[in-house]
Coordinates of C-alpha atoms in Angstrom, one line a residue:
M1 CA 9.9 -36.3 12.9
T2 CA 13.0 -34.2 13.8
S3 CA 12.2 -30.4 13.7
K4 CA 13.6 -28.4 10.9
L5 CA 13.4 -25.2 13.1
I6 CA 16.2 -25.7 15.6
N7 CA 17.6 -29.1 16.6
R8 CA 16.2 -29.7 20.1
R9 CA 19.1 -31.8 21.1
D10 CA 21.4 -28.9 20.2
L11 CA 19.3 -26.4 22.1
D12 CA 19.4 -28.7 25.2
F13 CA 23.2 -29.0 24.8
V14 CA 23.7 -25.3 24.8
L15 CA 21.3 -24.5 27.6
Y16 CA 22.2 -27.2 30.1
E17 CA 25.6 -28.7 29.2
L18 CA 27.4 -25.5 28.0
L19 CA 25.6 -22.8 30.0
G20 CA 24.3 -24.7 33.0
V21 CA 21.0 -22.8 32.8
D22 CA 19.3 -25.3 35.2
G23 CA 21.6 -23.9 37.9
L24 CA 19.7 -20.5 37.7
T25 CA 17.0 -22.2 39.8
A26 CA 19.2 -21.7 42.8
R27 CA 18.6 -18.0 42.6
E28 CA 15.7 -16.4 44.4
R29 CA 14.1 -15.0 41.3
Y30 CA 13.9 -18.4 39.6
A31 CA 13.4 -20.6 42.7
D32 CA 9.9 -21.6 41.6
H33 CA 11.3 -23.2 38.5
T34 CA 13.1 -26.4 37.7
R35 CA 14.7 -27.8 34.6
G36 CA 11.3 -29.5 34.1
T37 CA 9.5 -26.2 33.9
F38 CA 12.1 -24.9 31.4
D39 CA 11.7 -28.0 29.3
A40 CA 7.9 -27.8 29.4
T41 CA 8.1 -24.2 28.2
L42 CA 10.4 -25.2 25.4
D43 CA 8.1 -28.1 24.5
T44 CA 5.2 -25.7 24.3
A45 CA 7.1 -23.3 22.1
Y46 CA 8.0 -26.0 19.7
A47 CA 4.4 -27.3 19.5
I48 CA 3.0 -23.8 18.9
A49 CA 5.7 -22.9 16.4
E50 CA 5.3 -26.2 14.5
D51 CA 1.5 -26.2 14.5
H52 CA 0.6 -22.5 14.2
F53 CA 3.6 -20.5 13.0
A54 CA 5.5 -22.6 10.5
P55 CA 2.5 -23.8 8.4
H56 CA 1.7 -20.3 7.1
A57 CA 5.2 -18.9 6.7
Q58 CA 5.2 -19.3 2.9
K59 CA 1.7 -17.9 2.6
N60 CA 2.7 -15.0 4.8
D61 CA 5.5 -14.2 2.4
E62 CA 3.4 -14.6 -0.8
Q63 CA 0.4 -12.7 0.5
E64 CA 2.0 -9.8 2.4
P65 CA -0.1 -7.2 4.2
T66 CA -2.1 -4.7 2.1
F67 CA -3.5 -1.3 2.9
D68 CA -6.8 -0.2 1.2
G69 CA -6.5 3.4 2.3
T70 CA -8.5 2.7 5.5
R71 CA -7.5 -0.6 7.0
V72 CA -4.5 -3.0 6.9
H73 CA -5.3 -6.5 5.9
V74 CA -3.2 -9.6 6.9
I75 CA -3.9 -13.3 6.3
P76 CA -6.1 -14.8 9.1
E77 CA -3.5 -17.4 10.1
V78 CA -1.5 -14.6 11.7
R79 CA -4.2 -13.9 14.2
E80 CA -4.7 -17.6 14.9
A81 CA -1.0 -18.1 15.6
L82 CA -0.8 -15.1 17.9
D83 CA -3.8 -16.2 19.8
A84 CA -2.0 -19.5 20.6
Y85 CA 1.2 -17.6 21.5
I86 CA -0.8 -15.3 23.9
E87 CA -2.9 -18.1 25.4
A88 CA 0.4 -19.9 26.4
G89 CA 1.6 -16.8 28.3
F90 CA 4.6 -16.0 26.2
P91 CA 4.1 -12.2 26.1
A92 CA 4.8 -12.1 29.8
A93 CA 7.5 -14.8 29.9
I94 CA 10.3 -12.8 31.7
H95 CA 8.1 -10.5 33.7
D96 CA 7.3 -10.7 37.4
F97 CA 4.6 -13.0 38.8
D98 CA 3.0 -9.9 40.2
L99 CA 2.5 -8.6 36.7
G100 CA 1.0 -11.9 35.5
G101 CA 4.4 -13.1 34.1
M102 CA 6.2 -16.4 34.1
Q103 CA 9.4 -15.0 35.7
L104 CA 11.5 -17.1 33.4
P105 CA 15.2 -16.5 32.9
Y106 CA 15.9 -14.4 30.0
V107 CA 18.1 -17.1 28.4
V108 CA 15.2 -19.6 28.4
A109 CA 12.8 -17.0 27.0
Q110 CA 15.3 -16.2 24.3
A111 CA 15.6 -19.9 23.4
C112 CA 11.8 -20.0 23.0
S113 CA 11.9 -16.9 20.9
G114 CA 14.5 -18.5 18.7
V115 CA 12.1 -21.4 18.0
F116 CA 9.3 -19.0 17.0
T117 CA 11.6 -16.9 14.8
A118 CA 12.9 -20.0 13.0
A119 CA 9.3 -20.9 12.2
N120 CA 7.9 -17.6 10.9
V121 CA 9.8 -14.2 11.2
G122 CA 6.9 -12.2 9.8
T123 CA 4.3 -13.3 12.3
V124 CA 6.6 -13.2 15.4
A125 CA 7.6 -9.6 14.6
Y126 CA 4.3 -8.4 16.2
P127 CA 4.7 -9.9 19.6
F128 CA 8.5 -9.5 19.7
L129 CA 8.3 -5.7 19.1
T130 CA 5.6 -5.7 21.8
N131 CA 8.1 -7.4 24.1
A132 CA 10.7 -4.8 23.4
A133 CA 8.3 -1.9 24.1
G134 CA 7.0 -3.7 27.2
N135 CA 10.5 -4.0 28.6
L136 CA 11.0 -0.3 28.3
L137 CA 7.7 0.4 30.0
A138 CA 8.5 -2.0 32.8
A139 CA 11.9 -0.2 33.4
F140 CA 10.8 3.4 33.1
A141 CA 7.1 4.0 33.0
S142 CA 5.1 5.3 36.0
E143 CA 2.8 3.0 37.9
E144 CA -0.2 4.6 36.2
Q145 CA 1.4 4.1 32.7
K146 CA 2.2 0.5 33.5
R147 CA -1.4 -0.1 34.5
R148 CA -2.9 1.5 31.4
Y149 CA -0.3 0.3 28.8
L150 CA 2.1 -2.4 30.1
I151 CA -0.5 -4.8 31.7
P152 CA -2.6 -5.0 28.5
M153 CA 0.5 -5.6 26.5
L154 CA 1.5 -8.5 28.8
E155 CA -2.0 -9.9 28.4
G156 CA -1.8 -9.7 24.6
R157 CA -4.6 -7.2 24.2
F158 CA -2.3 -4.3 23.2
F159 CA 0.7 -4.6 20.9
G160 CA 3.7 -2.2 20.7
T161 CA 6.3 -0.7 18.4
M162 CA 9.6 1.2 18.6
A163 CA 9.3 4.3 16.4
L164 CA 12.9 5.7 16.1
T165 CA 13.8 6.2 12.4
E166 CA 13.0 9.2 10.4
P167 CA 13.2 9.5 6.6
Q168 CA 15.9 12.2 6.6
A169 CA 17.9 10.8 9.5
G170 CA 18.2 7.1 9.2
S171 CA 20.6 5.8 11.8
S172 CA 21.6 9.3 12.8
L173 CA 19.2 9.9 15.6
A174 CA 20.9 13.2 16.5
D175 CA 19.1 14.6 13.4
L176 CA 15.5 13.6 14.2
R177 CA 12.9 16.3 13.9
T178 CA 9.8 14.9 15.7
T179 CA 8.7 17.5 18.2
A180 CA 6.5 17.5 21.3
T181 CA 4.7 20.5 22.7
P182 CA 3.2 20.6 26.2
A183 CA -0.6 20.6 26.1
G184 CA -1.0 22.1 29.6
D185 CA -2.5 19.0 31.2
G186 CA 0.6 16.9 31.6
T187 CA 0.4 15.5 28.1
Y188 CA 2.0 16.6 24.9
R189 CA 1.1 17.1 21.2
L190 CA 3.5 15.2 19.0
A191 CA 4.3 16.1 15.4
G192 CA 6.6 14.3 13.0
S193 CA 7.1 11.3 10.7
K194 CA 8.7 7.9 11.2
I195 CA 9.7 5.3 8.6
F196 CA 10.5 1.6 8.6
I197 CA 8.3 1.1 11.7
S198 CA 7.6 -2.7 11.8
A199 CA 4.2 -3.7 13.0
G200 CA 3.2 0.0 12.9
D201 CA -0.4 -0.6 11.9
H202 CA -2.7 -3.6 11.8
E203 CA -5.9 -4.9 13.4
L204 CA -4.4 -7.8 15.3
S205 CA -4.9 -6.2 18.7
D206 CA -7.2 -3.8 20.5
N207 CA -4.5 -1.1 20.5
I208 CA -1.0 -0.3 19.4
V209 CA 1.4 1.5 21.8
H210 CA 4.0 3.4 19.9
L211 CA 7.2 4.4 21.8
V212 CA 8.4 7.4 19.9
L213 CA 11.6 9.3 20.1
G214 CA 11.2 13.1 19.8
R215 CA 12.3 16.5 21.1
L216 CA 10.6 18.8 23.5
K217 CA 10.5 22.4 22.4
G218 CA 13.7 24.1 23.3
A219 CA 15.6 20.8 23.9
P220 CA 19.3 20.7 23.4
A221 CA 20.5 19.9 20.0
G222 CA 21.8 16.4 19.1
V223 CA 21.2 13.2 21.1
K224 CA 21.2 15.0 24.4
G225 CA 17.8 16.6 23.6
I226 CA 15.9 13.4 22.7
S227 CA 13.0 12.3 24.9
L228 CA 10.8 9.2 24.7
F229 CA 7.0 9.3 24.4
I230 CA 4.1 6.9 24.7
V231 CA 1.7 7.4 21.7
P232 CA -1.2 5.0 21.5
K233 CA -3.2 4.3 18.3
F234 CA -6.3 4.7 20.4
R235 CA -6.3 7.0 23.4
V236 CA -6.6 5.2 26.7
A237 CA -8.7 6.7 29.5
A238 CA -7.8 6.7 33.2
D239 CA -9.9 3.6 33.8
G240 CA -8.2 1.7 30.9
S241 CA -11.0 2.0 28.4
L242 CA -10.3 2.9 24.8
G243 CA -11.2 6.4 23.6
P244 CA -11.1 7.9 20.2
R245 CA -8.5 7.2 17.5
N246 CA -5.3 9.2 18.1
D247 CA -3.8 11.5 15.4
V248 CA -1.5 8.7 14.1
A249 CA -1.9 8.2 10.4
L250 CA -0.5 5.3 8.3
A251 CA 1.1 7.1 5.3
G252 CA 1.8 3.8 3.5
L253 CA 3.3 0.3 3.7
I254 CA 6.9 -0.4 2.7
H255 CA 7.6 -3.6 0.7
K256 CA 10.7 -5.3 1.9
M257 CA 12.9 -8.0 0.4
G258 CA 12.0 -10.3 3.3
Y259 CA 10.0 -10.2 6.6
R260 CA 7.1 -9.7 4.2
G261 CA 4.5 -11.0 6.7
A262 CA 5.0 -8.0 9.1
T263 CA 3.7 -4.6 8.2
S264 CA 6.5 -2.1 7.6
T265 CA 5.1 1.3 7.8
M266 CA 5.5 5.0 7.3
L267 CA 3.7 6.8 10.1
N268 CA 2.7 10.5 10.4
F269 CA 2.1 11.9 13.9
G270 CA 0.0 15.0 14.3
E271 CA -1.3 15.7 10.8
R272 CA -4.3 17.3 12.6
D273 CA -2.2 18.8 15.4
D274 CA -4.0 16.5 17.8
C275 CA -1.6 13.6 18.5
H276 CA -1.8 13.0 22.2
A277 CA 1.5 11.7 23.7
E278 CA 2.8 11.0 27.2
L279 CA 6.4 11.5 28.3
L280 CA 8.1 8.2 29.4
G281 CA 10.5 8.9 32.2
E282 CA 12.4 12.1 32.4
P283 CA 12.9 14.7 29.7
H284 CA 15.9 14.4 27.4
Q285 CA 16.7 10.9 28.5
G286 CA 15.1 9.0 25.6
L287 CA 18.2 7.8 24.0
S288 CA 19.7 6.6 27.3
Y289 CA 16.4 4.7 27.9
M290 CA 16.7 3.1 24.5
F291 CA 20.3 2.1 25.2
H292 CA 19.3 0.6 28.5
M293 CA 17.4 -2.0 26.6
M294 CA 19.7 -2.1 23.5
N295 CA 21.8 -5.0 24.7
E296 CA 18.8 -7.2 24.9
A297 CA 17.4 -6.0 21.6
R298 CA 20.7 -6.6 19.8
V299 CA 21.0 -10.1 21.4
G300 CA 17.6 -10.8 20.0
V301 CA 18.6 -9.7 16.5
G302 CA 21.7 -11.8 16.6
L303 CA 19.7 -14.8 17.8
G304 CA 17.1 -14.2 15.0
A305 CA 19.9 -14.4 12.4
A306 CA 21.4 -17.5 14.0
V307 CA 18.2 -19.5 14.1
L308 CA 17.4 -18.6 10.5
G309 CA 20.9 -20.0 9.8
C310 CA 19.9 -23.1 11.7
T311 CA 16.6 -23.7 9.9
G312 CA 18.2 -23.1 6.5
Y313 CA 21.0 -25.6 7.5
L314 CA 18.5 -28.3 8.6
H315 CA 16.5 -27.9 5.4
A316 CA 19.8 -28.2 3.4
L317 CA 20.9 -31.2 5.4
D318 CA 17.6 -33.0 4.8
Y319 CA 17.8 -32.2 1.1
A320 CA 21.4 -33.5 0.9
R321 CA 20.5 -36.7 2.5
N322 CA 17.5 -37.4 0.2
R323 CA 18.6 -36.0 -3.1
P324 CA 20.4 -38.7 -5.2
Q325 CA 22.8 -37.2 -7.8
G326 CA 26.2 -38.2 -9.2
R327 CA 28.6 -40.9 -8.2
P328 CA 31.8 -41.0 -6.1
P329 CA 35.0 -40.3 -8.1
H330 CA 36.0 -44.0 -7.8
A331 CA 32.7 -45.3 -9.2
K332 CA 33.4 -45.9 -12.9
D333 CA 30.2 -47.8 -13.8
P334 CA 27.6 -45.3 -15.3
A335 CA 24.9 -47.9 -14.6
S336 CA 25.5 -47.7 -10.8
K337 CA 23.0 -45.9 -8.7
P338 CA 23.5 -42.2 -8.0
V339 CA 24.4 -41.5 -4.4
P340 CA 22.8 -38.9 -2.1
I341 CA 24.6 -35.6 -2.6
I342 CA 25.8 -35.6 1.1
A343 CA 28.3 -38.3 -0.1
H344 CA 30.2 -35.7 -2.0
A345 CA 32.9 -34.0 0.0
D346 CA 32.2 -30.5 -1.3
V347 CA 28.5 -30.8 -0.2
R348 CA 29.8 -31.9 3.2
R349 CA 32.1 -28.8 3.2
M350 CA 29.1 -26.5 2.7
L351 CA 27.0 -28.3 5.4
L352 CA 29.9 -28.2 7.8
A353 CA 30.3 -24.4 7.2
Q354 CA 26.6 -23.9 7.9
K355 CA 26.7 -26.0 11.0
A356 CA 29.7 -24.1 12.3
Y357 CA 28.1 -20.7 11.6
A358 CA 24.6 -21.5 12.8
E359 CA 25.3 -23.6 15.9
G360 CA 28.2 -21.3 16.8
G361 CA 25.9 -18.3 16.4
V362 CA 23.1 -19.8 18.6
A363 CA 25.6 -20.7 21.3
L364 CA 27.1 -17.2 21.3
C365 CA 23.7 -15.5 21.5
L366 CA 22.4 -17.7 24.3
Y367 CA 25.7 -17.2 26.2
A368 CA 25.0 -13.4 25.9
A369 CA 21.4 -14.0 27.1
R370 CA 22.7 -15.9 30.1
L371 CA 24.9 -12.8 30.8
V372 CA 21.7 -10.7 30.9
D373 CA 20.4 -13.0 33.6
D374 CA 23.8 -12.8 35.5
E375 CA 23.9 -9.1 35.3
K376 CA 20.5 -8.9 37.0
T377 CA 20.5 -11.9 39.4
A378 CA 24.1 -13.2 40.0
P379 CA 24.8 -13.6 43.8
T380 CA 27.5 -11.0 44.2
D381 CA 28.2 -7.5 43.0
A382 CA 31.5 -8.6 41.4
E383 CA 29.7 -11.3 39.4
R384 CA 27.1 -8.9 38.2
M385 CA 29.7 -6.3 37.2
R386 CA 31.7 -8.9 35.3
A387 CA 28.6 -10.1 33.5
K388 CA 27.8 -6.5 32.6
L389 CA 31.3 -5.9 31.2
L390 CA 31.3 -9.0 29.1
L391 CA 27.8 -8.3 27.8
D392 CA 28.8 -4.7 26.9
I393 CA 31.9 -5.8 24.9
L394 CA 30.1 -8.7 23.3
T395 CA 26.8 -7.0 22.3
P396 CA 28.1 -5.6 18.9
I397 CA 29.6 -9.0 18.1
V398 CA 26.5 -10.9 19.1
K399 CA 24.4 -8.6 16.9
S400 CA 26.6 -8.6 13.9
W401 CA 28.6 -11.8 13.6
P402 CA 25.5 -14.1 13.3
S403 CA 23.9 -11.5 11.0
Q404 CA 26.8 -11.7 8.6
W405 CA 27.8 -15.4 8.8
C406 CA 24.5 -17.0 9.3
L407 CA 23.3 -15.1 6.2
E408 CA 26.3 -16.8 4.5
A409 CA 24.9 -20.1 5.9
N410 CA 21.6 -19.4 4.2
S411 CA 23.4 -18.7 1.0
L412 CA 25.2 -22.1 1.3
A413 CA 21.8 -23.7 2.0
I414 CA 20.6 -22.4 -1.4
Q415 CA 23.8 -23.7 -3.0
V416 CA 23.3 -27.2 -1.5
H417 CA 19.8 -27.3 -3.1
G418 CA 21.3 -26.3 -6.5
G419 CA 18.8 -24.7 -8.9
Y420 CA 15.9 -25.8 -6.7
G421 CA 17.2 -23.6 -3.9
Y422 CA 16.8 -20.5 -6.1
T423 CA 13.1 -21.1 -6.6
R424 CA 10.2 -20.1 -4.4
E425 CA 9.1 -23.7 -4.1
Y426 CA 11.8 -24.4 -1.5
P427 CA 11.9 -22.4 1.7
V428 CA 15.7 -21.7 1.7
E429 CA 15.1 -18.8 -0.8
R430 CA 12.6 -17.1 1.6
I431 CA 14.8 -17.8 4.6
Y432 CA 17.7 -16.0 3.0
R433 CA 15.6 -13.0 2.2
D434 CA 14.2 -12.9 5.7
N435 CA 17.7 -13.0 7.2
R436 CA 19.1 -10.3 4.9
L437 CA 17.5 -7.6 7.1
N438 CA 19.5 -8.6 10.2
P439 CA 22.8 -6.9 9.1
I440 CA 20.9 -3.7 8.8
H441 CA 18.4 -3.2 11.6
E442 CA 19.2 -2.4 15.3
G443 CA 22.4 -0.7 14.0
T444 CA 24.1 -1.7 10.8
H445 CA 27.2 -3.9 10.6
G446 CA 29.4 -0.8 10.2
I447 CA 27.8 1.0 13.1
Q448 CA 28.3 -2.0 15.3
A449 CA 32.0 -2.1 14.3
M450 CA 32.5 1.5 15.3
D451 CA 30.6 0.9 18.6
L452 CA 32.9 -2.1 19.3
L453 CA 36.2 -0.4 18.5
G454 CA 35.3 3.2 19.3
R455 CA 33.2 2.8 22.5
K456 CA 33.3 -0.7 23.9
V457 CA 37.1 -1.5 23.7
P458 CA 38.2 1.7 25.5
M459 CA 35.3 1.7 28.0
A460 CA 36.2 1.4 31.7
R461 CA 39.9 1.8 30.7
G462 CA 39.8 -1.4 28.8
A463 CA 38.2 -3.5 31.6
A464 CA 35.6 -5.0 29.3
V465 CA 37.9 -6.2 26.6
E466 CA 40.4 -7.5 29.1
A467 CA 37.6 -9.4 30.9
L468 CA 36.7 -11.0 27.5
F469 CA 40.3 -11.8 26.7
G470 CA 40.7 -13.4 30.1
E471 CA 37.8 -15.7 29.5
I472 CA 39.3 -16.7 26.1
A473 CA 42.7 -17.3 27.6
A474 CA 41.2 -19.6 30.3
T475 CA 39.5 -21.7 27.7
A476 CA 42.7 -22.0 25.7
A477 CA 44.5 -23.2 28.8
A478 CA 41.7 -25.7 29.6
A479 CA 42.0 -27.1 26.0
R480 CA 45.6 -28.0 26.5
D481 CA 44.7 -30.1 29.5
A482 CA 41.9 -31.9 27.7
G483 CA 43.6 -33.2 24.6
L484 CA 42.6 -30.3 22.4
G485 CA 46.0 -28.6 22.6
D486 CA 46.2 -27.8 18.9
H487 CA 43.0 -25.8 19.1
G488 CA 44.0 -24.2 22.4
A489 CA 47.3 -23.1 20.9
A490 CA 45.5 -21.7 17.8
L491 CA 43.1 -19.8 20.0
D492 CA 46.0 -18.4 22.1
A493 CA 47.8 -17.3 19.0
A494 CA 44.8 -15.5 17.6
L495 CA 44.2 -13.9 21.0
D496 CA 47.7 -12.6 21.1
D497 CA 47.2 -11.3 17.5
L498 CA 44.1 -9.4 18.6
R499 CA 45.8 -8.0 21.7
G500 CA 48.5 -6.6 19.6
T501 CA 46.1 -5.3 16.9
T502 CA 44.0 -3.6 19.6
S503 CA 47.0 -1.9 21.1
T504 CA 48.2 -0.6 17.7
L505 CA 44.8 0.8 16.9
T506 CA 44.2 2.4 20.3
S507 CA 47.6 4.0 20.2
V508 CA 46.5 6.3 17.3
A509 CA 42.9 7.0 18.6
G510 CA 43.9 10.2 20.2
Q511 CA 45.9 11.6 17.3
D512 CA 43.6 10.6 14.3
A513 CA 40.1 9.4 15.3
T514 CA 39.2 9.1 11.6
L515 CA 42.0 6.7 10.8
F516 CA 41.3 4.9 14.1
L517 CA 37.8 4.0 13.0
A518 CA 38.4 3.8 9.2
N519 CA 38.9 0.0 9.4
A520 CA 36.5 -0.8 12.3
T521 CA 34.7 -3.4 10.2
P522 CA 37.6 -5.8 9.8
Y523 CA 38.2 -5.3 13.5
L524 CA 34.7 -6.5 14.2
E525 CA 35.2 -9.4 11.7
A526 CA 38.5 -10.5 13.4
M527 CA 37.1 -10.1 17.0
G528 CA 33.9 -11.9 16.0
H529 CA 35.7 -14.9 14.5
L530 CA 37.9 -15.1 17.6
V531 CA 34.9 -15.1 19.9
V532 CA 33.1 -17.7 18.0
G533 CA 36.2 -19.8 17.9
W534 CA 36.3 -19.5 21.7
I535 CA 32.6 -20.6 21.9
W536 CA 33.3 -23.6 19.6
L537 CA 36.3 -24.7 21.7
R538 CA 34.1 -24.5 24.8
M539 CA 31.5 -26.7 23.1
A540 CA 34.2 -29.1 22.0
L541 CA 35.5 -29.3 25.6
V542 CA 32.0 -30.3 26.8
A543 CA 31.7 -32.9 24.0
A544 CA 35.1 -34.3 24.9
A545 CA 34.1 -34.7 28.5
A546 CA 30.8 -36.4 27.7
P547 CA 30.6 -40.0 29.0
P548 CA 31.1 -42.6 26.3
A549 CA 27.9 -43.9 24.7
E550 CA 26.8 -47.2 26.1
G551 CA 23.7 -49.4 25.8
P552 CA 20.7 -49.3 23.4
G553 CA 19.7 -46.0 22.0
M554 CA 23.0 -44.2 22.9
G555 CA 24.4 -44.1 19.3
G556 CA 22.6 -40.9 18.6
D557 CA 24.3 -39.1 21.4
A558 CA 27.7 -40.4 20.4
D559 CA 27.1 -39.1 16.9
F560 CA 25.9 -35.8 18.3
Y561 CA 29.1 -35.2 20.3
A562 CA 31.3 -36.4 17.4
G563 CA 29.5 -33.8 15.2
K564 CA 30.3 -31.1 17.7
R565 CA 34.0 -32.0 17.7
A566 CA 34.1 -32.2 13.9
A567 CA 32.5 -28.8 13.5
C568 CA 35.0 -27.4 16.0
D569 CA 37.8 -28.9 13.9
Y570 CA 36.3 -27.4 10.8
Y571 CA 36.1 -23.9 12.4
F572 CA 39.7 -23.9 13.6
R573 CA 41.1 -25.2 10.4
W574 CA 39.0 -23.3 7.9
E575 CA 37.7 -20.2 9.7
M576 CA 40.3 -19.1 12.3
P577 CA 43.0 -18.5 9.6
R578 CA 40.8 -15.6 8.3
I579 CA 41.7 -13.6 11.5
A580 CA 45.3 -13.1 10.4
A581 CA 44.3 -11.5 7.1
W582 CA 42.0 -9.0 8.9
T583 CA 44.6 -8.1 11.5
G584 CA 47.2 -7.7 8.9
V585 CA 45.2 -4.8 7.3
L586 CA 44.5 -3.4 10.8
K587 CA 48.0 -3.4 12.1
A588 CA 49.3 -1.7 8.9
L589 CA 46.8 1.2 9.6
D590 CA 45.8 0.8 6.0
R591 CA 44.4 3.9 4.4
T592 CA 43.0 2.4 1.2
C593 CA 39.3 3.1 1.9
L594 CA 39.9 6.3 3.8
D595 CA 42.0 7.8 1.0
M596 CA 39.6 6.8 -1.8
Q597 CA 38.1 9.9 -3.4
D598 CA 34.5 10.4 -4.4
A599 CA 35.5 11.3 -8.0
W600 CA 37.6 8.2 -8.4
F601 CA 34.6 5.8 -8.2

């Protein structure tokens, strides 16, 4: 049976035909791999996701974790799924062989992560947060800290969290109050509270390693005074053995709209003035360390949103093919059989929109993941620098565009199901709720918009945005030579529009920064739609160049490529025209939202 998580044929298309990921095996770091090992890893991910993660997704949602005042309780299937995930070696997928890792390309590991996320976002939250914490330790921890904390995390014995947010500060990390006082023995005593800490407490692992942002006594105000600390749930002795419970208290669980299978916690550090912490890296560099890993984290959020769009779409597609209802407009006989609802043009419209959003989002996110690999392993300095520039400018788009539009795909999946889709008996209701978090965490939609316009566009004197515009222009030119000239011309026109809009906005940045950023969100919308149009045209070029289907069993491939071309047509005819509306507001330097007064609401 075809998977309803992510279409495997589509994943192979993106990885190998669009991105040429098998070519990474020519690089020294990945020389021990072949496409065969990549495929085997993906096969394993699908098998574990289908057999161990997907079956309890609904139960995980209905029977969310509970706290009895002493212990957190989760359903037993979570532990069983994580055991299978750990046994297969996925916690160490991208890490060095010397650390017990698989040394997989990041893009392949992300593709596997997408499969697990599509199956069960609640359960995968535990290892995925551990992966993020482990990446930070791998980059900045001392060798001793790696031995005591990172290695057990890669082995699946310890899990990890990222403890950033505080109740009074939210996204404004400059206002955090958690403090660390030197204890005189090289460690610190931490005091403070954190909120919305996913996977912050449970009994699924021997230990939980919290990476906590805080301030040293006397640190500079604002973000320049933030440090990063390792705070284990149980103290870890020099020989790696577990000591007593650290002074980290679960103040309570938070009950979210979605992601219900993962504990969301309020944590108090140092209620007894005995919370032992270790400094990670250098003092006052905590935020820079976090941003060092932020590209990868935000690519992961975007991919999570995209694959939830995919699984919702595949459920809607299956329902539309099997739900008989109504008759075509030309069928006048009421005694004739109802047709499957996919026969109705408006249902096909909703399915096409979902396909365009979800498959476009997955391709965009895996392209960004490929850039992560190129930034680290491309053969020349120039290639690595170009990959870094592209990744920097694309990261806010990769995080936010799928979070916005693949959520819309999930809304359309409910609509395709009709009244059934609004019930808990069908998974699309749960998938929508799970995806609704993605426009919020790892930086809200509005924060990403200000990051894109305020930081990424001007960075390196515009080098990053010009690198991106250059890639888009090259694809538009290639389309003209491949029989896709109409789409190439449309992409060129939209690119020119964005160039002009960017110039208009940046011209006022120095005079009125508030006005410059007031409409950052429509800039993100316009740029995001342009970028995904570029990605879709790249996919259409690959589909157009595919050899014609011949012989037995080739019809499926012919239909697959035809579907790619049709989805590209849909995107260019229905979605690209939105760009002009957004740029119209931007070029006018519209003040409607900026001038609105509190008292007028």
